[in-house]
Amino acid sequence: MSLVLADASPSEAVVDGADLLPFQREITKELLARDGFCVLAEGLGASAVIAALVAVDDALSKTHVLGEPPMVTLIVGASEHAKVSVKERMTALFPRAAPPLEFTADYAGDKRKKFYDAGCVAFVTTRIASVDLLSGRLDAKRVRGIIVCSAHRTNETSGEGFVVRLFREGNRKGYVRAISDRPGDLTRGFNSVERCLKALMLTRVHLWPRFHLRVKDDLDARPPEVIELRQPMSENVLKIQEAIVSVMDSCMAELKKSRYIDTSDLTLESGLFKSFDLILQRQLDKVWHIAPRRVKQIVYDLKTLRLLADALLKYDSVTFLKYLQALRASESRESMWMFTEASHAIFEYAKKRVYLLKRKAAAAQPKGLGAKRPLPPQITETDLIPILEPMPKWTLMEEILDEIDEERRQGGELLAVADSETVQGATLIVCKEEHVARQLEYCIRYGTPALMNAHWVDYLFSRGGKNVAAQVTKRQTGWRGAGRGGGRGSGRGGGRGAAQKPQRVYSKLERIQARMEGREIDEDPGPAKDGKSDENKLLAAAAAEAKKTLVAAKKAEDADKKMKATKAAKELDIKIEMKAEEDAAASDDEVIVVGDTRTRSTVKRDTDNMYVYAHERKLNLLNRIQPSFVVMYDPDASFIRELEVYQATRPDVPVKVYFLVYDTSLEEQKYLSSIKRESAAFENLIRTKQHMAVPAEQEGWTDSENPLPLSLPSSTARHRIEESQEASTRKGGRSLTIRSSLEVIVDMREFMSALPCVLHSAGFKVRPTTLEVGDYILSPDMCVERKAIPDLIQSFASGRLIAQVEAMCKHYKTPILLIEFDGSKAFALHAEADLPRFVGQQHLITKICMLITRFRKLRLIWSRSMHMTAEIFAELKRLEPEPSLETAQRIGVPDADGDVHKLVKDNLNDAAVDLLRRLPGITDGNYRRVIARVESIEKMCDLREDELADILGDARQAKTLHTFLHAPFPKEFMF
């Protein structure tokens, strides 16, 4: 069955006229010819393919037939980086096409409807798209098609799957084109590809790996010139890496003994990736409440060690030491890896990379006749020697930049001799993360020694130099204070007027904060007895010296600025203050900012033609700056492919790439493993495609006038609704037929969750609106406030839940609090081992009990998952009337007179009820009896004690209330 969505000529003309690579053009035409799910290798230009699809729809919108309504194209699932990249690619490849719009929460519904009526191509969130399709603001028949970005995240309960299902219910002739560049995510779990295709209502999958013959021919025709430089690591870094690997091996060996985790993929190679943490967490989620604490802690420790291995080759030596000290302060008692022998080596060698403590020996004993046996040397002084070991790649990168500058100079001379108009491009330095890019900028501009010195000064200040110096001074003076008249006392008492400083006891929070900051707290003000205090004294002295240097430099600089500004003011007749501000703004480029420390330095290199780029931004920077030299500081397979695509599109402009990698390091192993994992993922997808059995009715598109019904997800709630179509019963002497279509009014904010999607797939008619009270309205009298466990904890902490429950109890007869758990996790609030022996008032269980006691009208429902919630809603609505959308919208909203609409027609005076419940003798168990039998508070005051006892059912409470109402008021308080 062929699927032709538009005329071939206009579509092919748009695609053929763009500067796309041949394989990108073939991918685009393949998606235009047939709906499908396209999986590309990361870095092959998914944004260019999406831009081509958008340009085709834009051209079709401009050539639509008169009399037909304008069509709308929706792009869902795109991240912020993908939106920017697609718009840039459209500007470069399709300058005549209009870039797609972007609908966010800032666009009101009426404003979006105007764009829909005029026809457009727009990025929309799944929440906006689903709400507009359900509310009728956007007619599904006017949607030309949907482009799904990052389609590997699509499943039956995802927002993308919900939008596709709503679209297919009203339009079977539009297209659905899905694109993803994450093949590894499609191989995790069972039948991941089949589940994605089923949710997208597609039957075809197109695979484009790097080893595809068409891709290989296009990219290998003119590859960039690559120079691979392998940088050896220092001895200390090698020792730290060996210790980290040793600890990870020990943790994995312990984890393999557990019966709660599948140990088939439990290898050191897999432990280097973030997905390893997710796999372990997913396996433990369902048994988290019964898993031993030791197993949980090992999982946390493996994550910490993975981050530590990454930090070793990303952070400089000083920052890495600070990171280690922060870990010691926050995890020293809980973690298990810190108690291993290898962990001590990590801390020891990390400190050696920053500074050393050198001890001096006393002078040698005299020798000669009559000399006694020499005594062992006495340690008299210790020196702090800063080592400040830089990152090995920094020196190599500076050498590369010097080589590039020399090559530029020689190239410029040759171009000048040849009288060529060719312009040399910029130099691009690429790393993975933003903080590394900031460090590289400082390193290139000011040099490695200046940057390391700035980090060292910040480390000294972070160790609490001021506080430690004060403690050292007090210890040296023996806590002596000043005597009368400012003289210093002496002797045991410290002199006249001197007072002994009392010993301070620090709290646990203060101790943790001091340890995280690197400060040492000693409750004993006596003299130091160990080498640790000597080290703190030396660090404090170094911090004080660094501070003096910074202050002196700042004063000299301010004086110089003032002198220059004064001279300029006399010559040019301008204000001194304005000139000083301009000089200060101009000199900001000579400041290295590390933490809270600003260190002045001298510019060593001109960086006008250099760009430092963090690849995590996902910007299309290559096409923007068009570099001639690229320095890859961090190895990244996706950016290497981006370089190959960039060189293939510009074969006449050579690009020289310097590829930097640490020799025999975890960085190199992780890079090679990532390439191997991607190739294995594509091989797995190819085998899956060969043996995959997809039913034909799963295809959402059809050109038939009487199409078969869509294959909707199976659901227990849907089965119950279908079974109840012919059910009937007798009630009140009349026949009552149970409905086959159930309506639920859903608050707009709830579309951030997946429950509206589950309700729709279960057969409910979901009607979105803005509700002031509750999240779901099941009937005119039934309101539901849904809380997931994290939201429940946060609502209790902020007090928001109390106000929400109070509003539901005030406006509805049956208020319900639904506590919903994650279906993939354990159905338990807490693990049994985590429960305290005595539950306090701040515990979650205590708060829930107090909430139920406070609001007797409230009903509490526990749900294991969203699918179970759908079943509960179906049972609750079995005999209930359908809710009114107009009425639900007015609940809790004041009208023009200030009155609030209420569904509970109790004719009660709320102020009088609140006053009644505060009276002595009135409790939550008897105040309803008073309301039912007494007309007003005035009538209650006229009742006798025995009549009150008959109403309340307790003579003691009646006596308390009667005494309070009839007790005389003291006359002395009347004036």
Tab-separated table of N, CA and C in Angstrom, residues 638-726:
chain	number	residue	atom	x	y	z
A	638	SER	N	28.946	12.287	18.623
A	638	SER	CA	27.922	13.045	17.900
A	638	SER	C	28.510	14.295	17.261
A	639	PHE	N	29.422	14.987	17.954
A	639	PHE	CA	30.008	16.185	17.360
A	639	PHE	C	30.969	15.820	16.229
A	640	ILE	N	31.611	14.676	16.306
A	640	ILE	CA	32.463	14.239	15.191
A	640	ILE	C	31.627	14.063	13.933
A	641	ARG	N	30.422	13.516	14.073
A	641	ARG	CA	29.552	13.370	12.900
A	641	ARG	C	29.068	14.726	12.403
A	642	GLU	N	28.823	15.655	13.331
A	642	GLU	CA	28.458	17.000	12.898
A	642	GLU	C	29.586	17.636	12.087
A	643	LEU	N	30.826	17.385	12.488
A	643	LEU	CA	31.970	17.876	11.711
A	643	LEU	C	32.021	17.226	10.332
A	644	GLU	N	31.734	15.934	10.275
A	644	GLU	CA	31.738	15.251	8.983
A	644	GLU	C	30.654	15.797	8.061
A	645	VAL	N	29.461	16.048	8.623
A	645	VAL	CA	28.379	16.611	7.819
A	645	VAL	C	28.737	18.024	7.358
A	646	TYR	N	29.333	18.802	8.257
A	646	TYR	CA	29.727	20.169	7.906
A	646	TYR	C	30.771	20.175	6.797
A	647	GLN	N	31.763	19.284	6.874
A	647	GLN	CA	32.792	19.218	5.839
A	647	GLN	C	32.208	18.710	4.527
A	648	ALA	N	31.250	17.770	4.590
A	648	ALA	CA	30.648	17.248	3.361
A	648	ALA	C	29.823	18.311	2.645
A	649	THR	N	29.198	19.225	3.386
A	649	THR	CA	28.419	20.292	2.750
A	649	THR	C	29.313	21.396	2.200
A	650	ARG	N	30.558	21.487	2.678
A	650	ARG	CA	31.516	22.491	2.200
A	650	ARG	C	32.830	21.796	1.829
A	651	PRO	N	32.835	21.029	0.765
A	651	PRO	CA	34.059	20.270	0.435
A	651	PRO	C	35.228	21.145	0.010
A	652	ASP	N	34.976	22.373	-0.429
A	652	ASP	CA	36.055	23.244	-0.907
A	652	ASP	C	36.744	23.998	0.220
A	653	VAL	N	36.167	23.987	1.409
A	653	VAL	CA	36.737	24.715	2.546
A	653	VAL	C	37.331	23.684	3.502
A	654	PRO	N	38.647	23.570	3.586
A	654	PRO	CA	39.237	22.535	4.458
A	654	PRO	C	39.073	22.890	5.935
A	655	VAL	N	38.883	21.854	6.731
A	655	VAL	CA	38.752	21.995	8.180
A	655	VAL	C	39.779	21.084	8.830
A	656	LYS	N	40.571	21.655	9.712
A	656	LYS	CA	41.590	20.895	10.419
A	656	LYS	C	41.115	20.668	11.851
A	657	VAL	N	41.079	19.413	12.272
A	657	VAL	CA	40.527	19.032	13.569
A	657	VAL	C	41.634	18.449	14.422
A	658	TYR	N	41.775	18.956	15.635
A	658	TYR	CA	42.696	18.413	16.634
A	658	TYR	C	41.857	17.636	17.654
A	659	PHE	N	42.096	16.359	17.710
A	659	PHE	CA	41.313	15.463	18.575
A	659	PHE	C	42.155	15.122	19.799
A	660	LEU	N	41.737	15.599	20.965
A	660	LEU	CA	42.484	15.405	22.207
A	660	LEU	C	41.818	14.323	23.048
A	661	VAL	N	42.620	13.400	23.568
A	661	VAL	CA	42.096	12.350	24.424
A	661	VAL	C	43.194	11.919	25.389
A	662	TYR	N	42.797	11.633	26.605
A	662	TYR	CA	43.748	11.128	27.597
A	662	TYR	C	44.088	9.679	27.291
A	663	ASP	N	45.357	9.367	27.294
A	663	ASP	CA	45.810	8.022	26.971
A	663	ASP	C	45.514	7.068	28.130
A	664	THR	N	44.992	5.872	27.788
A	664	THR	CA	44.676	4.815	28.766
A	664	THR	C	43.856	5.377	29.932
A	665	SER	N	42.790	6.057	29.608
A	665	SER	CA	41.950	6.673	30.631
A	665	SER	C	40.524	6.168	30.510
A	666	LEU	N	39.752	6.454	31.541
A	666	LEU	CA	38.327	6.140	31.496
A	666	LEU	C	37.614	6.974	30.443
A	667	GLU	N	38.128	8.152	30.140
A	667	GLU	CA	37.548	8.986	29.094
A	667	GLU	C	37.622	8.286	27.748
A	668	GLU	N	38.780	7.728	27.425
A	668	GLU	CA	38.940	7.007	26.166
A	668	GLU	C	38.057	5.766	26.134
A	669	GLN	N	38.001	5.047	27.236
A	669	GLN	CA	37.180	3.840	27.283
A	669	GLN	C	35.699	4.180	27.125
A	670	LYS	N	35.265	5.284	27.731
A	670	LYS	CA	33.863	5.687	27.614
A	670	LYS	C	33.530	6.097	26.184
A	671	TYR	N	34.433	6.779	25.525
A	671	TYR	CA	34.201	7.199	24.145
A	671	TYR	C	34.101	5.983	23.220
A	672	LEU	N	35.024	5.049	23.347
A	672	LEU	CA	34.974	3.852	22.504
A	672	LEU	C	33.736	3.013	22.815
A	673	SER	N	33.359	2.962	24.082
A	673	SER	CA	32.161	2.190	24.454
A	673	SER	C	30.900	2.823	23.894
A	674	SER	N	30.833	4.150	23.842
A	674	SER	CA	29.645	4.808	23.300
A	674	SER	C	29.462	4.482	21.820
A	675	ILE	N	30.578	4.471	21.068
A	675	ILE	CA	30.484	4.109	19.646
A	675	ILE	C	30.061	2.654	19.494
A	676	LYS	N	30.629	1.790	20.309
A	676	LYS	CA	30.279	0.373	20.241
A	676	LYS	C	28.809	0.145	20.616
A	677	ARG	N	28.330	0.866	21.623
A	677	ARG	CA	26.938	0.692	22.050
A	677	ARG	C	25.970	1.175	20.981
A	678	GLU	N	26.306	2.263	20.285
A	678	GLU	CA	25.421	2.749	19.225
A	678	GLU	C	25.370	1.769	18.058
A	679	SER	N	26.532	1.242	17.675
A	679	SER	CA	26.542	0.256	16.586
A	679	SER	C	25.747	-0.990	16.969
A	680	ALA	N	25.918	-1.442	18.214
A	680	ALA	CA	25.149	-2.603	18.665
A	680	ALA	C	23.656	-2.296	18.706
A	681	ALA	N	23.290	-1.075	19.046
A	681	ALA	CA	21.872	-0.706	19.080
A	681	ALA	C	21.268	-0.747	17.680
A	682	PHE	N	21.990	-0.230	16.681
A	682	PHE	CA	21.464	-0.275	15.313
A	682	PHE	C	21.385	-1.706	14.800
A	683	GLU	N	22.372	-2.535	15.130
A	683	GLU	CA	22.296	-3.937	14.718
A	683	GLU	C	21.089	-4.625	15.340
A	684	ASN	N	20.820	-4.303	16.592
A	684	ASN	CA	19.631	-4.860	17.250
A	684	ASN	C	18.356	-4.371	16.578
A	685	LEU	N	18.311	-3.081	16.204
A	685	LEU	CA	17.118	-2.543	15.538
A	685	LEU	C	16.931	-3.161	14.155
A	686	ILE	N	18.031	-3.440	13.457
A	686	ILE	CA	17.914	-4.075	12.143
A	686	ILE	C	17.333	-5.476	12.274
A	687	ARG	N	17.804	-6.235	13.265
A	687	ARG	CA	17.234	-7.576	13.486
A	687	ARG	C	15.765	-7.475	13.901
A	688	THR	N	15.448	-6.490	14.745
A	688	THR	CA	14.050	-6.322	15.165
A	688	THR	C	13.156	-5.984	13.977
A	689	LYS	N	13.634	-5.134	13.086
A	689	LYS	CA	12.847	-4.762	11.905
A	689	LYS	C	12.607	-5.967	11.006
A	690	GLN	N	13.584	-6.870	10.917
A	690	GLN	CA	13.417	-8.043	10.064
A	690	GLN	C	12.366	-9.005	10.592
A	691	HIS	N	12.276	-9.151	11.900
A	691	HIS	CA	11.380	-10.147	12.488
A	691	HIS	C	10.145	-9.521	13.138
A	692	MET	N	9.974	-8.215	12.995
A	692	MET	CA	8.866	-7.544	13.669
A	692	MET	C	7.553	-7.816	12.929
A	693	ALA	N	6.547	-8.228	13.675
A	693	ALA	CA	5.216	-8.487	13.116
A	693	ALA	C	4.275	-7.383	13.588
A	694	VAL	N	3.911	-6.497	12.677
A	694	VAL	CA	3.047	-5.359	13.003
A	694	VAL	C	1.721	-5.552	12.287
A	695	PRO	N	0.597	-5.534	12.990
A	695	PRO	CA	-0.707	-5.707	12.320
A	695	PRO	C	-0.997	-4.543	11.385
A	696	ALA	N	-1.669	-4.835	10.275
A	696	ALA	CA	-1.949	-3.801	9.275
A	696	ALA	C	-2.911	-2.758	9.806
A	697	GLU	N	-3.840	-3.169	10.686
A	697	GLU	CA	-4.819	-2.204	11.203
A	697	GLU	C	-4.197	-1.203	12.160
A	698	GLN	N	-2.925	-1.390	12.508
A	698	GLN	CA	-2.261	-0.415	13.365
A	698	GLN	C	-1.954	0.872	12.613
A	699	GLU	N	-1.917	0.806	11.267
A	699	GLU	CA	-1.662	2.001	10.466
A	699	GLU	C	-2.795	3.005	10.655
A	700	GLY	N	-2.453	4.186	11.102
A	700	GLY	CA	-3.478	5.199	11.342
A	700	GLY	C	-3.995	5.836	10.075
A	701	TRP	N	-3.154	5.907	9.035
A	701	TRP	CA	-3.578	6.549	7.795
A	701	TRP	C	-4.388	5.581	6.943
A	702	THR	N	-5.396	6.111	6.263
A	702	THR	CA	-6.174	5.338	5.310
A	702	THR	C	-6.874	6.308	4.372
A	703	ASP	N	-7.076	5.887	3.136
A	703	ASP	CA	-7.803	6.711	2.167
A	703	ASP	C	-9.211	6.193	1.937
A	704	SER	N	-9.637	5.250	2.772
A	704	SER	CA	-10.977	4.691	2.643
A	704	SER	C	-12.007	5.649	3.219
A	705	GLU	N	-13.197	5.680	2.588
A	705	GLU	CA	-14.273	6.535	3.101
A	705	GLU	C	-14.919	5.946	4.343
A	706	ASN	N	-14.870	4.639	4.494
A	706	ASN	CA	-15.413	3.956	5.667
A	706	ASN	C	-14.289	3.167	6.335
A	707	PRO	N	-13.411	3.842	7.027
A	707	PRO	CA	-12.248	3.138	7.606
A	707	PRO	C	-12.652	2.287	8.791
A	708	LEU	N	-11.813	1.312	9.058
A	708	LEU	CA	-12.015	0.488	10.240
A	708	LEU	C	-11.715	1.307	11.494
A	709	PRO	N	-12.319	0.963	12.617
A	709	PRO	CA	-12.039	1.723	13.848
A	709	PRO	C	-10.582	1.577	14.257
A	710	LEU	N	-10.105	2.585	14.953
A	710	LEU	CA	-8.720	2.586	15.403
A	710	LEU	C	-8.499	1.524	16.468
A	711	SER	N	-7.308	1.000	16.484
A	711	SER	CA	-6.945	0.035	17.524
A	711	SER	C	-6.477	0.802	18.755
A	712	LEU	N	-7.337	0.933	19.746
A	712	LEU	CA	-7.030	1.675	20.953
A	712	LEU	C	-6.366	0.761	21.976
A	713	PRO	N	-5.635	1.307	22.899
A	713	PRO	CA	-4.985	0.479	23.925
A	713	PRO	C	-6.012	-0.261	24.767
A	714	SER	N	-5.663	-1.482	25.123
A	714	SER	CA	-6.555	-2.279	25.964
A	714	SER	C	-6.530	-1.749	27.382
A	715	SER	N	-7.695	-1.792	28.043
A	715	SER	CA	-7.799	-1.260	29.395
A	715	SER	C	-8.925	-1.981	30.118
A	716	THR	N	-8.694	-2.265	31.391
A	716	THR	CA	-9.744	-2.886	32.207
A	716	THR	C	-10.937	-1.969	32.345
A	717	ALA	N	-10.677	-0.671	32.503
A	717	ALA	CA	-11.792	0.276	32.610
A	717	ALA	C	-12.609	0.317	31.328
A	718	ARG	N	-11.925	0.255	30.175
A	718	ARG	CA	-12.653	0.246	28.900
A	718	ARG	C	-13.522	-1.000	28.789
A	719	HIS	N	-12.994	-2.147	29.209
A	719	HIS	CA	-13.783	-3.378	29.156
A	719	HIS	C	-15.022	-3.265	30.048
A	720	ARG	N	-14.882	-2.677	31.220
A	720	ARG	CA	-16.034	-2.530	32.106
A	720	ARG	C	-17.079	-1.598	31.505
A	721	ILE	N	-16.618	-0.534	30.850
A	721	ILE	CA	-17.567	0.387	30.228
A	721	ILE	C	-18.292	-0.300	29.078
A	722	GLU	N	-17.562	-1.081	28.274
A	722	GLU	CA	-18.197	-1.784	27.165
A	722	GLU	C	-19.164	-2.854	27.658
A	723	GLU	N	-18.809	-3.520	28.759
A	723	GLU	CA	-19.711	-4.541	29.298
A	723	GLU	C	-20.978	-3.946	29.879
A	724	SER	N	-20.933	-2.694	30.284
A	724	SER	CA	-22.093	-2.070	30.919
A	724	SER	C	-23.055	-1.435	29.924
A	725	GLN	N	-22.816	-1.600	28.612
A	725	GLN	CA	-23.684	-0.962	27.628
A	725	GLN	C	-25.095	-1.512	27.683
A	726	GLU	N	-25.223	-2.829	27.930
A	726	GLU	CA	-26.546	-3.439	27.953
A	726	GLU	C	-27.043	-3.706	29.357
